[in-house]
mmCIF file of C-alpha atoms and ligand atoms in Angstrom:
data_model
loop_
_atom_site.group_PDB
_atom_site.id
_atom_site.type_symbol
_atom_site.label_atom_id
_atom_site.label_comp_id
_atom_site.label_asym_id
_atom_site.label_seq_id
_atom_site.Cartn_x
_atom_site.Cartn_y
_atom_site.Cartn_z
ATOM 1 C CA MET A 1 -15.149 15.923 16.443
ATOM 2 C CA LYS A 2 -12.296 13.826 17.716
ATOM 3 C CA ILE A 3 -12.321 10.058 18.023
ATOM 4 C CA LEU A 4 -11.465 8.678 21.458
ATOM 5 C CA ALA A 5 -10.258 5.396 19.982
ATOM 6 C CA ASP A 6 -7.440 7.322 18.291
ATOM 7 C CA TYR A 7 -5.721 7.631 21.661
ATOM 8 C CA SER A 8 -3.816 4.963 23.552
ATOM 9 C CA LEU A 9 -4.671 4.452 27.223
ATOM 10 C CA GLU A 10 -1.652 6.540 28.119
ATOM 11 C CA GLU A 11 -2.608 9.334 25.730
ATOM 12 C CA LEU A 12 -6.172 9.402 27.102
ATOM 13 C CA GLN A 13 -4.800 10.665 30.406
ATOM 14 C CA PHE A 14 -5.179 14.211 29.022
ATOM 15 C CA LEU A 15 -8.884 13.893 29.843
ATOM 16 C CA ASP A 16 -9.443 15.617 33.143
ATOM 17 C CA LEU A 17 -10.861 12.497 34.819
ATOM 18 C CA PRO A 18 -9.833 9.982 37.460
ATOM 19 C CA LYS A 19 -7.651 7.159 36.137
ATOM 20 C CA PHE A 20 -10.293 4.481 36.670
ATOM 21 C CA ARG A 21 -12.844 6.475 34.642
ATOM 22 C CA ILE A 22 -10.371 6.760 31.804
ATOM 23 C CA LYS A 23 -9.863 2.992 31.942
ATOM 24 C CA GLN A 24 -13.647 2.556 31.805
ATOM 25 C CA ILE A 25 -13.803 4.693 28.673
ATOM 26 C CA PHE A 26 -10.912 2.755 27.153
ATOM 27 C CA ASP A 27 -12.682 -0.540 27.916
ATOM 28 C CA ALA A 28 -15.940 0.772 26.437
ATOM 29 C CA ILE A 29 -14.035 1.453 23.197
ATOM 30 C CA LEU A 30 -12.553 -2.045 23.116
ATOM 31 C CA GLN A 31 -15.834 -3.715 24.069
ATOM 32 C CA SER A 32 -17.858 -1.602 21.673
ATOM 33 C CA LYS A 33 -20.171 -0.522 24.497
ATOM 34 C CA ASP A 34 -22.133 2.688 24.784
ATOM 35 C CA TYR A 35 -21.695 4.907 27.840
ATOM 36 C CA ASN A 36 -25.089 3.861 29.146
ATOM 37 C CA GLN A 37 -23.928 0.238 29.207
ATOM 38 C CA THR A 38 -21.169 1.206 31.639
ATOM 39 C CA THR A 39 -21.311 2.662 35.166
ATOM 40 C CA ILE A 40 -19.838 5.959 33.980
ATOM 41 C CA PRO A 41 -22.215 8.677 35.267
ATOM 42 C CA LYS A 42 -24.046 10.829 32.759
ATOM 43 C CA LYS A 43 -22.531 14.005 34.182
ATOM 44 C CA ILE A 44 -19.115 12.684 33.214
ATOM 45 C CA TYR A 45 -19.843 11.402 29.734
ATOM 46 C CA GLU A 46 -22.307 14.010 28.557
ATOM 47 C CA PRO A 47 -19.733 16.816 28.260
ATOM 48 C CA LEU A 48 -17.393 14.360 26.494
ATOM 49 C CA THR A 49 -19.931 13.575 23.788
ATOM 50 C CA LYS A 50 -19.871 17.242 22.685
ATOM 51 C CA GLU A 51 -16.245 16.973 21.633
ATOM 52 C CA TYR A 52 -15.454 13.313 21.214
ATOM 53 C CA ILE A 53 -16.916 10.317 19.439
ATOM 54 C CA LEU A 54 -16.897 7.109 21.461
ATOM 55 C CA HIS A 55 -18.002 4.756 18.674
ATOM 56 C CA PRO A 56 -17.052 5.950 15.210
ATOM 57 C CA VAL A 57 -18.492 2.820 13.613
ATOM 58 C CA ASP A 58 -21.613 0.657 13.693
ATOM 59 C CA ILE A 59 -22.644 -2.572 12.038
ATOM 60 C CA PHE A 60 -24.733 -1.721 8.993
ATOM 61 C CA GLU A 61 -25.262 -5.121 7.376
ATOM 62 C CA ILE A 62 -23.934 -8.646 7.841
ATOM 63 C CA TYR A 63 -23.715 -11.257 5.106
ATOM 64 C CA LYS A 64 -23.089 -14.820 6.183
ATOM 65 C CA SER A 65 -21.485 -17.289 3.812
ATOM 66 C CA SER A 66 -22.211 -21.005 3.742
ATOM 67 C CA ASP A 67 -18.602 -21.570 4.889
ATOM 68 C CA GLY A 68 -19.123 -19.466 8.031
ATOM 69 C CA THR A 69 -17.362 -16.374 6.713
ATOM 70 C CA LYS A 70 -19.141 -13.206 7.773
ATOM 71 C CA LYS A 71 -18.838 -10.076 5.771
ATOM 72 C CA TYR A 72 -19.642 -6.826 7.528
ATOM 73 C CA LEU A 73 -20.617 -3.576 5.992
ATOM 74 C CA LEU A 74 -19.701 -1.064 8.663
ATOM 75 C CA LYS A 75 -21.023 2.477 8.747
ATOM 76 C CA LEU A 76 -18.648 5.159 9.904
ATOM 77 C CA TRP A 77 -19.773 8.204 11.890
ATOM 78 C CA ASP A 78 -19.749 10.284 8.681
ATOM 79 C CA ASN A 79 -21.947 7.691 6.867
ATOM 80 C CA ASN A 80 -19.140 6.258 4.786
ATOM 81 C CA ILE A 81 -19.321 2.506 4.397
ATOM 82 C CA ILE A 82 -16.424 0.086 4.620
ATOM 83 C CA GLU A 83 -16.023 -3.671 4.607
ATOM 84 C CA CYS A 84 -14.607 -6.000 7.161
ATOM 85 C CA VAL A 85 -14.571 -9.807 7.063
ATOM 86 C CA PHE A 86 -14.606 -12.345 9.879
ATOM 87 C CA LEU A 87 -13.088 -15.642 8.771
ATOM 88 C CA ILE A 88 -13.352 -18.845 10.749
ATOM 89 C CA GLN A 89 -10.209 -20.918 10.407
ATOM 90 C CA ASN A 90 -8.926 -23.948 12.244
ATOM 91 C CA TYR A 91 -5.905 -22.086 13.618
ATOM 92 C CA GLY A 92 -8.022 -19.229 14.958
ATOM 93 C CA ASN A 93 -10.374 -16.638 13.617
ATOM 94 C CA THR A 94 -9.134 -13.874 11.398
ATOM 95 C CA ILE A 95 -10.439 -10.368 10.894
ATOM 96 C CA CYS A 96 -9.754 -8.869 7.492
ATOM 97 C CA MET A 97 -9.656 -5.082 7.817
ATOM 98 C CA SER A 98 -9.910 -2.199 5.400
ATOM 99 C CA THR A 99 -7.491 0.678 5.796
ATOM 100 C CA GLN A 100 -9.176 3.293 3.605
ATOM 101 C CA VAL A 101 -12.628 4.184 2.342
ATOM 102 C CA GLY A 102 -12.107 3.204 -1.290
ATOM 103 C CA CYS A 103 -8.641 3.103 -2.825
ATOM 104 C CA ARG A 104 -6.696 5.111 -5.387
ATOM 105 C CA MET A 105 -4.318 2.410 -6.584
ATOM 106 C CA GLY A 106 -6.521 1.501 -9.543
ATOM 107 C CA CYS A 107 -5.691 -2.220 -9.881
ATOM 108 C CA LYS A 108 -7.746 -3.491 -12.821
ATOM 109 C CA PHE A 109 -9.051 -6.647 -11.120
ATOM 110 C CA CYS A 110 -9.946 -5.080 -7.776
ATOM 111 C CA ALA A 111 -13.372 -3.730 -6.851
ATOM 112 C CA SER A 112 -12.057 -1.570 -3.975
ATOM 113 C CA THR A 113 -10.816 0.984 -6.396
ATOM 114 C CA THR A 114 -14.258 1.613 -7.952
ATOM 115 C CA GLY A 115 -15.012 5.241 -7.111
ATOM 116 C CA GLY A 116 -11.419 5.994 -6.098
ATOM 117 C CA LEU A 117 -10.229 7.021 -2.664
ATOM 118 C CA ILE A 118 -12.778 8.732 -0.447
ATOM 119 C CA ARG A 119 -10.627 9.102 2.646
ATOM 120 C CA ASN A 120 -8.181 7.430 4.979
ATOM 121 C CA LEU A 121 -9.352 5.583 8.065
ATOM 122 C CA THR A 122 -7.854 6.822 11.308
ATOM 123 C CA ALA A 123 -6.111 4.385 13.632
ATOM 124 C CA GLY A 124 -9.030 4.617 16.059
ATOM 125 C CA GLU A 125 -11.581 3.910 13.364
ATOM 126 C CA MET A 126 -9.713 0.746 12.432
ATOM 127 C CA LEU A 127 -9.543 -0.234 16.100
ATOM 128 C CA ALA A 128 -13.267 0.446 16.518
ATOM 129 C CA CYS A 129 -14.028 -1.810 13.524
ATOM 130 C CA ILE A 130 -12.098 -4.610 15.184
ATOM 131 C CA ALA A 131 -13.981 -3.969 18.464
ATOM 132 C CA CYS A 132 -17.332 -3.959 16.719
ATOM 133 C CA VAL A 133 -16.726 -7.221 14.824
ATOM 134 C CA ASN A 134 -15.133 -8.834 17.875
ATOM 135 C CA ALA A 135 -18.183 -8.068 20.021
ATOM 136 C CA ASP A 136 -20.452 -9.566 17.379
ATOM 137 C CA ASN A 137 -18.612 -12.876 17.490
ATOM 138 C CA GLY A 138 -18.565 -13.769 21.167
ATOM 139 C CA LYS A 139 -18.222 -12.051 24.514
ATOM 140 C CA CYS A 140 -17.304 -8.406 24.082
ATOM 141 C CA ASN A 141 -14.800 -8.502 26.939
ATOM 142 C CA GLU A 142 -12.874 -11.374 25.374
ATOM 143 C CA ARG A 143 -10.827 -11.544 22.212
ATOM 144 C CA ASN A 144 -12.672 -13.762 19.745
ATOM 145 C CA PHE A 145 -10.019 -13.747 17.039
ATOM 146 C CA THR A 146 -6.309 -14.433 16.828
ATOM 147 C CA ASN A 147 -5.270 -12.958 13.489
ATOM 148 C CA ILE A 148 -5.663 -9.697 11.654
ATOM 149 C CA VAL A 149 -4.939 -9.217 7.985
ATOM 150 C CA LEU A 150 -4.880 -5.744 6.474
ATOM 151 C CA MET A 151 -6.189 -7.102 3.194
ATOM 152 C CA GLY A 152 -9.505 -5.349 2.888
ATOM 153 C CA SER A 153 -10.141 -2.216 0.870
ATOM 154 C CA GLY A 154 -7.458 0.393 0.657
ATOM 155 C CA GLU A 155 -3.700 0.496 0.433
ATOM 156 C CA PRO A 156 -2.146 0.362 3.925
ATOM 157 C CA PHE A 157 1.035 2.165 2.853
ATOM 158 C CA ASP A 158 -1.021 4.976 1.302
ATOM 159 C CA ASN A 159 -2.275 5.571 4.865
ATOM 160 C CA TYR A 160 1.032 4.776 6.515
ATOM 161 C CA ASP A 161 0.957 6.740 9.794
ATOM 162 C CA ASN A 162 -2.566 5.686 10.738
ATOM 163 C CA VAL A 163 -1.836 2.055 9.914
ATOM 164 C CA VAL A 164 1.322 1.997 12.034
ATOM 165 C CA LYS A 165 -0.526 3.661 14.892
ATOM 166 C CA PHE A 166 -3.364 1.130 14.566
ATOM 167 C CA LEU A 167 -0.845 -1.725 14.708
ATOM 168 C CA ARG A 168 0.617 -0.287 17.919
ATOM 169 C CA LEU A 169 -2.855 0.166 19.462
ATOM 170 C CA VAL A 170 -4.173 -3.280 18.586
ATOM 171 C CA THR A 171 -1.029 -5.061 19.782
ATOM 172 C CA SER A 172 -0.739 -3.107 23.033
ATOM 173 C CA LYS A 173 -0.975 -5.144 26.231
ATOM 174 C CA GLU A 174 -3.893 -3.107 27.569
ATOM 175 C CA GLY A 175 -5.580 -3.177 24.167
ATOM 176 C CA PHE A 176 -6.472 -6.323 22.233
ATOM 177 C CA ASN A 177 -2.966 -7.622 22.837
ATOM 178 C CA VAL A 178 -2.845 -9.275 19.418
ATOM 179 C CA SER A 179 0.484 -10.939 18.736
ATOM 180 C CA GLU A 180 2.453 -9.065 16.086
ATOM 181 C CA ARG A 181 3.268 -12.403 14.471
ATOM 182 C CA ASN A 182 -0.439 -12.947 13.870
ATOM 183 C CA ILE A 183 -0.835 -9.802 11.795
ATOM 184 C CA SER A 184 -0.272 -9.520 8.042
ATOM 185 C CA VAL A 185 0.009 -6.223 6.210
ATOM 186 C CA SER A 186 -0.510 -6.356 2.466
ATOM 187 C CA THR A 187 0.746 -3.684 0.093
ATOM 188 C CA CYS A 188 0.631 -3.293 -3.658
ATOM 189 C CA GLY A 189 4.345 -2.534 -3.415
ATOM 190 C CA ILE A 190 5.041 1.077 -2.445
ATOM 191 C CA VAL A 191 8.755 0.452 -2.152
ATOM 192 C CA ASP A 192 9.894 3.496 -0.139
ATOM 193 C CA LYS A 193 7.283 2.657 2.497
ATOM 194 C CA ILE A 194 8.577 -0.929 2.699
ATOM 195 C CA TYR A 195 11.921 0.525 3.833
ATOM 196 C CA ASP A 196 10.175 2.807 6.359
ATOM 197 C CA PHE A 197 8.091 -0.096 7.643
ATOM 198 C CA MET A 198 11.208 -2.164 8.177
ATOM 199 C CA LYS A 199 12.395 0.429 10.690
ATOM 200 C CA GLU A 200 9.176 0.305 12.758
ATOM 201 C CA ASN A 201 10.317 -2.899 14.424
ATOM 202 C CA LEU A 202 6.896 -4.451 14.110
ATOM 203 C CA ASN A 203 7.133 -8.197 13.932
ATOM 204 C CA VAL A 204 4.253 -8.521 11.467
ATOM 205 C CA THR A 205 4.193 -10.432 8.184
ATOM 206 C CA LEU A 206 4.683 -8.265 5.130
ATOM 207 C CA CYS A 207 2.784 -9.315 2.015
ATOM 208 C CA VAL A 208 3.251 -7.771 -1.403
ATOM 209 C CA SER A 209 0.682 -8.076 -4.165
ATOM 210 C CA LEU A 210 2.902 -8.911 -7.102
ATOM 211 C CA HIS A 211 0.505 -10.499 -9.616
ATOM 212 C CA ALA A 212 3.008 -10.402 -12.485
ATOM 213 C CA SER A 213 6.453 -11.611 -13.479
ATOM 214 C CA THR A 214 7.385 -8.715 -15.757
ATOM 215 C CA ASP A 215 6.969 -4.961 -15.433
ATOM 216 C CA SER A 216 5.018 -4.754 -18.675
ATOM 217 C CA ILE A 217 2.427 -7.317 -17.544
ATOM 218 C CA ARG A 218 2.262 -5.627 -14.155
ATOM 219 C CA LYS A 219 1.763 -2.160 -15.672
ATOM 220 C CA ASN A 220 -1.236 -3.510 -17.555
ATOM 221 C CA ILE A 221 -3.027 -4.541 -14.380
ATOM 222 C CA MET A 222 -1.492 -2.419 -11.611
ATOM 223 C CA PRO A 223 -0.794 1.307 -12.178
ATOM 224 C CA ILE A 224 1.625 1.337 -9.194
ATOM 225 C CA ALA A 225 4.006 -0.632 -11.454
ATOM 226 C CA ASN A 226 4.692 2.649 -13.264
ATOM 227 C CA ALA A 227 6.204 4.010 -10.064
ATOM 228 C CA PHE A 228 8.171 0.974 -8.860
ATOM 229 C CA SER A 229 9.720 -1.848 -10.836
ATOM 230 C CA ILE A 230 9.597 -5.515 -9.875
ATOM 231 C CA ASN A 231 13.386 -5.411 -9.420
ATOM 232 C CA GLU A 232 12.987 -2.622 -6.859
ATOM 233 C CA ILE A 233 10.365 -4.706 -5.025
ATOM 234 C CA VAL A 234 12.589 -7.786 -5.055
ATOM 235 C CA LYS A 235 15.530 -5.795 -3.712
ATOM 236 C CA ALA A 236 13.436 -4.247 -0.931
ATOM 237 C CA LEU A 237 12.006 -7.629 0.054
ATOM 238 C CA LYS A 238 15.443 -9.216 0.131
ATOM 239 C CA ILE A 239 16.658 -6.519 2.509
ATOM 240 C CA TYR A 240 13.413 -6.662 4.499
ATOM 241 C CA SER A 241 13.541 -10.410 5.040
ATOM 242 C CA GLU A 242 17.247 -10.384 5.886
ATOM 243 C CA THR A 243 16.889 -7.498 8.322
ATOM 244 C CA THR A 244 13.707 -8.621 10.069
ATOM 245 C CA LYS A 245 14.447 -12.358 9.763
ATOM 246 C CA ARG A 246 10.830 -12.710 8.683
ATOM 247 C CA ARG A 247 9.599 -14.610 5.672
ATOM 248 C CA VAL A 248 7.847 -12.301 3.242
ATOM 249 C CA VAL A 249 4.731 -13.283 1.317
ATOM 250 C CA LEU A 250 4.020 -12.605 -2.342
ATOM 251 C CA GLU A 251 0.401 -12.549 -3.348
ATOM 252 C CA TYR A 252 -0.212 -13.697 -6.867
ATOM 253 C CA CYS A 253 -3.674 -13.697 -8.299
ATOM 254 C CA LEU A 254 -3.922 -15.909 -11.392
ATOM 255 C CA ILE A 255 -5.646 -14.249 -14.338
ATOM 256 C CA LYS A 256 -6.316 -16.386 -17.406
ATOM 257 C CA GLY A 257 -3.824 -15.750 -20.198
ATOM 258 C CA VAL A 258 -2.322 -12.745 -18.414
ATOM 259 C CA ASN A 259 0.086 -13.997 -15.759
ATOM 260 C CA ASP A 260 -0.454 -17.756 -15.468
ATOM 261 C CA SER A 261 2.058 -19.415 -17.816
ATOM 262 C CA PHE A 262 5.028 -21.617 -16.940
ATOM 263 C CA GLU A 263 7.186 -18.820 -18.387
ATOM 264 C CA ASP A 264 5.875 -16.670 -15.533
ATOM 265 C CA CYS A 265 6.927 -19.398 -13.075
ATOM 266 C CA LYS A 266 10.435 -19.430 -14.529
ATOM 267 C CA ARG A 267 10.790 -15.663 -14.315
ATOM 268 C CA LEU A 268 9.431 -15.613 -10.757
ATOM 269 C CA SER A 269 11.828 -18.320 -9.651
ATOM 270 C CA GLU A 270 14.759 -16.374 -11.068
ATOM 271 C CA LEU A 271 13.605 -13.146 -9.426
ATOM 272 C CA PHE A 272 13.030 -14.663 -5.983
ATOM 273 C CA LYS A 273 15.802 -17.269 -5.883
ATOM 274 C CA GLY A 274 17.428 -17.251 -2.439
ATOM 275 C CA ILE A 275 14.888 -14.911 -0.830
ATOM 276 C CA ASN A 276 13.035 -16.145 2.264
ATOM 277 C CA CYS A 277 9.571 -15.902 0.759
ATOM 278 C CA HIS A 278 6.336 -17.735 0.076
ATOM 279 C CA PHE A 279 3.897 -17.326 -2.793
ATOM 280 C CA ASN A 280 0.223 -17.196 -1.913
ATOM 281 C CA ILE A 281 -1.533 -18.101 -5.130
ATOM 282 C CA ILE A 282 -5.182 -17.223 -5.553
ATOM 283 C CA CYS A 283 -7.477 -17.612 -8.558
ATOM 284 C CA LEU A 284 -8.976 -14.319 -9.635
ATOM 285 C CA ASN A 285 -12.390 -13.591 -8.225
ATOM 286 C CA PRO A 286 -13.691 -11.813 -11.344
ATOM 287 C CA LYS A 287 -15.306 -8.418 -10.775
ATOM 288 C CA ASP A 288 -16.484 -8.076 -14.370
ATOM 289 C CA ASN A 289 -16.096 -9.830 -17.723
ATOM 290 C CA LEU A 290 -12.830 -8.148 -18.669
ATOM 291 C CA LEU A 291 -10.525 -10.497 -16.799
ATOM 292 C CA GLN A 292 -11.114 -14.211 -16.268
ATOM 293 C CA ALA A 293 -9.892 -16.590 -13.614
ATOM 294 C CA THR A 294 -7.407 -19.365 -14.221
ATOM 295 C CA THR A 295 -8.968 -22.741 -13.370
ATOM 296 C CA LYS A 296 -8.137 -24.475 -10.106
ATOM 297 C CA LYS A 297 -6.496 -27.317 -11.995
ATOM 298 C CA GLU A 298 -4.225 -24.896 -13.849
ATOM 299 C CA ALA A 299 -3.519 -23.105 -10.582
ATOM 300 C CA TYR A 300 -2.255 -26.353 -9.034
ATOM 301 C CA ALA A 301 -0.059 -26.954 -12.089
ATOM 302 C CA PHE A 302 1.323 -23.403 -11.694
ATOM 303 C CA ILE A 303 2.075 -24.063 -8.024
ATOM 304 C CA ASN A 304 3.754 -27.402 -8.805
ATOM 305 C CA LYS A 305 5.899 -25.695 -11.399
ATOM 306 C CA LEU A 306 6.948 -22.983 -8.936
ATOM 307 C CA GLN A 307 7.760 -25.601 -6.316
ATOM 308 C CA SER A 308 9.786 -27.640 -8.769
ATOM 309 C CA LEU A 309 11.807 -24.481 -9.418
ATOM 310 C CA GLY A 310 12.522 -24.140 -5.694
ATOM 311 C CA ILE A 311 9.876 -21.557 -4.803
ATOM 312 C CA SER A 312 7.574 -22.147 -1.836
ATOM 313 C CA ALA A 313 3.952 -21.697 -2.961
ATOM 314 C CA SER A 314 0.444 -22.709 -1.997
ATOM 315 C CA LEU A 315 -3.111 -22.049 -3.089
ATOM 316 C CA ARG A 316 -4.919 -19.664 -0.810
ATOM 317 C CA ARG A 317 -8.341 -20.937 -0.041
ATOM 318 C CA SER A 318 -10.893 -18.465 -1.256
ATOM 319 C CA GLN A 319 -13.563 -17.981 1.381
ATOM 320 C CA GLY A 320 -16.887 -16.238 1.162
ATOM 321 C CA ALA A 321 -17.073 -16.096 -2.637
ATOM 322 C CA ASP A 322 -20.853 -16.525 -2.416
ATOM 323 C CA ILE A 323 -21.098 -13.270 -0.451
ATOM 324 C CA GLN A 324 -18.844 -11.219 -2.733
ATOM 325 C CA GLY A 325 -15.911 -11.888 -0.424
ATOM 326 C CA ALA A 326 -13.211 -10.343 -2.584
ATOM 327 C CA CYS A 327 -11.875 -6.940 -1.818
ATOM 328 C CA GLY A 328 -14.416 -4.199 -2.073
ATOM 329 C CA GLN A 329 -16.980 -6.191 -4.024
ATOM 330 C CA LEU A 330 -19.743 -5.800 -1.496
ATOM 331 C CA ARG A 331 -19.198 -2.101 -0.978
ATOM 332 C CA ALA A 332 -19.030 -1.598 -4.751
ATOM 333 C CA LYS A 333 -22.316 -3.472 -5.142
ATOM 334 C CA ARG A 334 -23.888 -1.275 -2.445
ATOM 335 C CA LEU A 335 -22.686 1.941 -4.042
ATOM 336 C CA LYS A 336 -24.061 0.786 -7.395
ATOM 337 C CA GLU A 337 -27.443 0.020 -5.851
ATOM 338 C CA GLN A 338 -27.514 3.435 -4.177
ATOM 339 C CA ASN A 339 -26.800 5.145 -7.476
ATOM 340 C CA ASN A 340 -29.530 3.308 -9.369
HETATM 341 N N1 SAH B 1 -3.853 -2.643 -1.311
HETATM 342 C C1 SAH B 1 -3.315 -3.798 -0.661
HETATM 343 C C2 SAH B 1 -4.339 -4.469 0.188
HETATM 344 C C3 SAH B 1 -5.386 -5.224 -0.568
HETATM 345 S S1 SAH B 1 -5.161 -6.842 -0.054
HETATM 346 C C4 SAH B 1 -2.659 -4.708 -1.664
HETATM 347 O O1 SAH B 1 -2.725 -4.405 -2.844
HETATM 348 O O2 SAH B 1 -2.023 -5.675 -1.279
HETATM 349 C C5 SAH B 1 -6.162 -7.749 -1.005
HETATM 350 C C6 SAH B 1 -5.482 -8.738 -1.912
HETATM 351 O O3 SAH B 1 -6.496 -9.261 -2.761
HETATM 352 C C7 SAH B 1 -4.442 -8.112 -2.803
HETATM 353 O O4 SAH B 1 -3.416 -9.019 -3.079
HETATM 354 C C8 SAH B 1 -5.255 -7.820 -4.034
HETATM 355 O O5 SAH B 1 -4.433 -7.642 -5.154
HETATM 356 C C9 SAH B 1 -6.127 -9.044 -4.097
HETATM 357 N N2 SAH B 1 -7.337 -8.890 -4.892
HETATM 358 C C10 SAH B 1 -8.038 -7.772 -5.144
HETATM 359 N N3 SAH B 1 -9.085 -8.028 -5.944
HETATM 360 C C11 SAH B 1 -9.049 -9.349 -6.208
HETATM 361 C C12 SAH B 1 -9.860 -10.207 -6.987
HETATM 362 N N4 SAH B 1 -10.905 -9.754 -7.671
HETATM 363 N N5 SAH B 1 -9.524 -11.523 -7.026
HETATM 364 C C13 SAH B 1 -8.455 -11.983 -6.341
HETATM 365 N N6 SAH B 1 -7.660 -11.221 -5.593
HETATM 366 C C14 SAH B 1 -7.942 -9.907 -5.531
#
């Protein structure tokens, strides 16, 4: 089966249908509507359903946090489950998207990696997730969010082609028309893909999950550090920010006694001196008892230290912690329940 959402409006013209019917199908994808909720006649859509999937994803469960954050478990057409989060923020609502079912990066603190990588999401599946969550948060024919962050489960640069295609679909004028500047793509630091991404001419914000100030600390918590050194990341980000004229973001999750000392601040400031960047600091959301979070008070001291050393940094507000908001926690919990 092929997924209709994988095609742009232009690409859909291969369907042997009048233009306005194709537009109706395209709108049904974006509005997360079934054929029978449109005026497309059965004799047109019935043959299509034999070969193509209109909606590759459905809402399976919704968890609502006391802060308004909504976490969605979405069921894909092949019964795989992924997570997606709708965050209400004063500058506009944000959808946090997954890019893969599971993940194979193996970061020690991250629940997404439990069970490894199942499969990549296609561009159309990611678009359909956005459509589904959008429709659940207002009128389906309006855009009820302004920002997208690819910070859910999965490693975007381990699913590079689909992610780039998704970014082109979701920013297209006839699609959701999301501003490229309102999209953030977060990677654990697959350096060769950072260089490729630079050439895509997408005006999105690039975020790199650094989480350490030395390679040896990083190797202990992030296996990808065995493939790329921090120096290689720094070099790529310097070139990226100079070429794209965009500020890059470093994500740094504070883990008690692992990466949260003032020595770390000093090393970070030396590494990133002169680079147009910002550090998003977050306290670990512990997935088990092996790693503990740094306290908020210590986190503020860490941020002050970084700032005093000339590095822009702020504490990222953690939303939805009461509904297992961190990466992959909800899906992991689900899988565990299913296996019991
Ligand atoms: N694979 C990408 C996308 C994941 S984005 C990446 O590594 O960047 C999600 C962000 O949340 C990453 O910075 C990730 O390292 C971080 N994260 C994962 N688990 C976390 C946890 N338990 N507590 C705090 N941050 C976590």
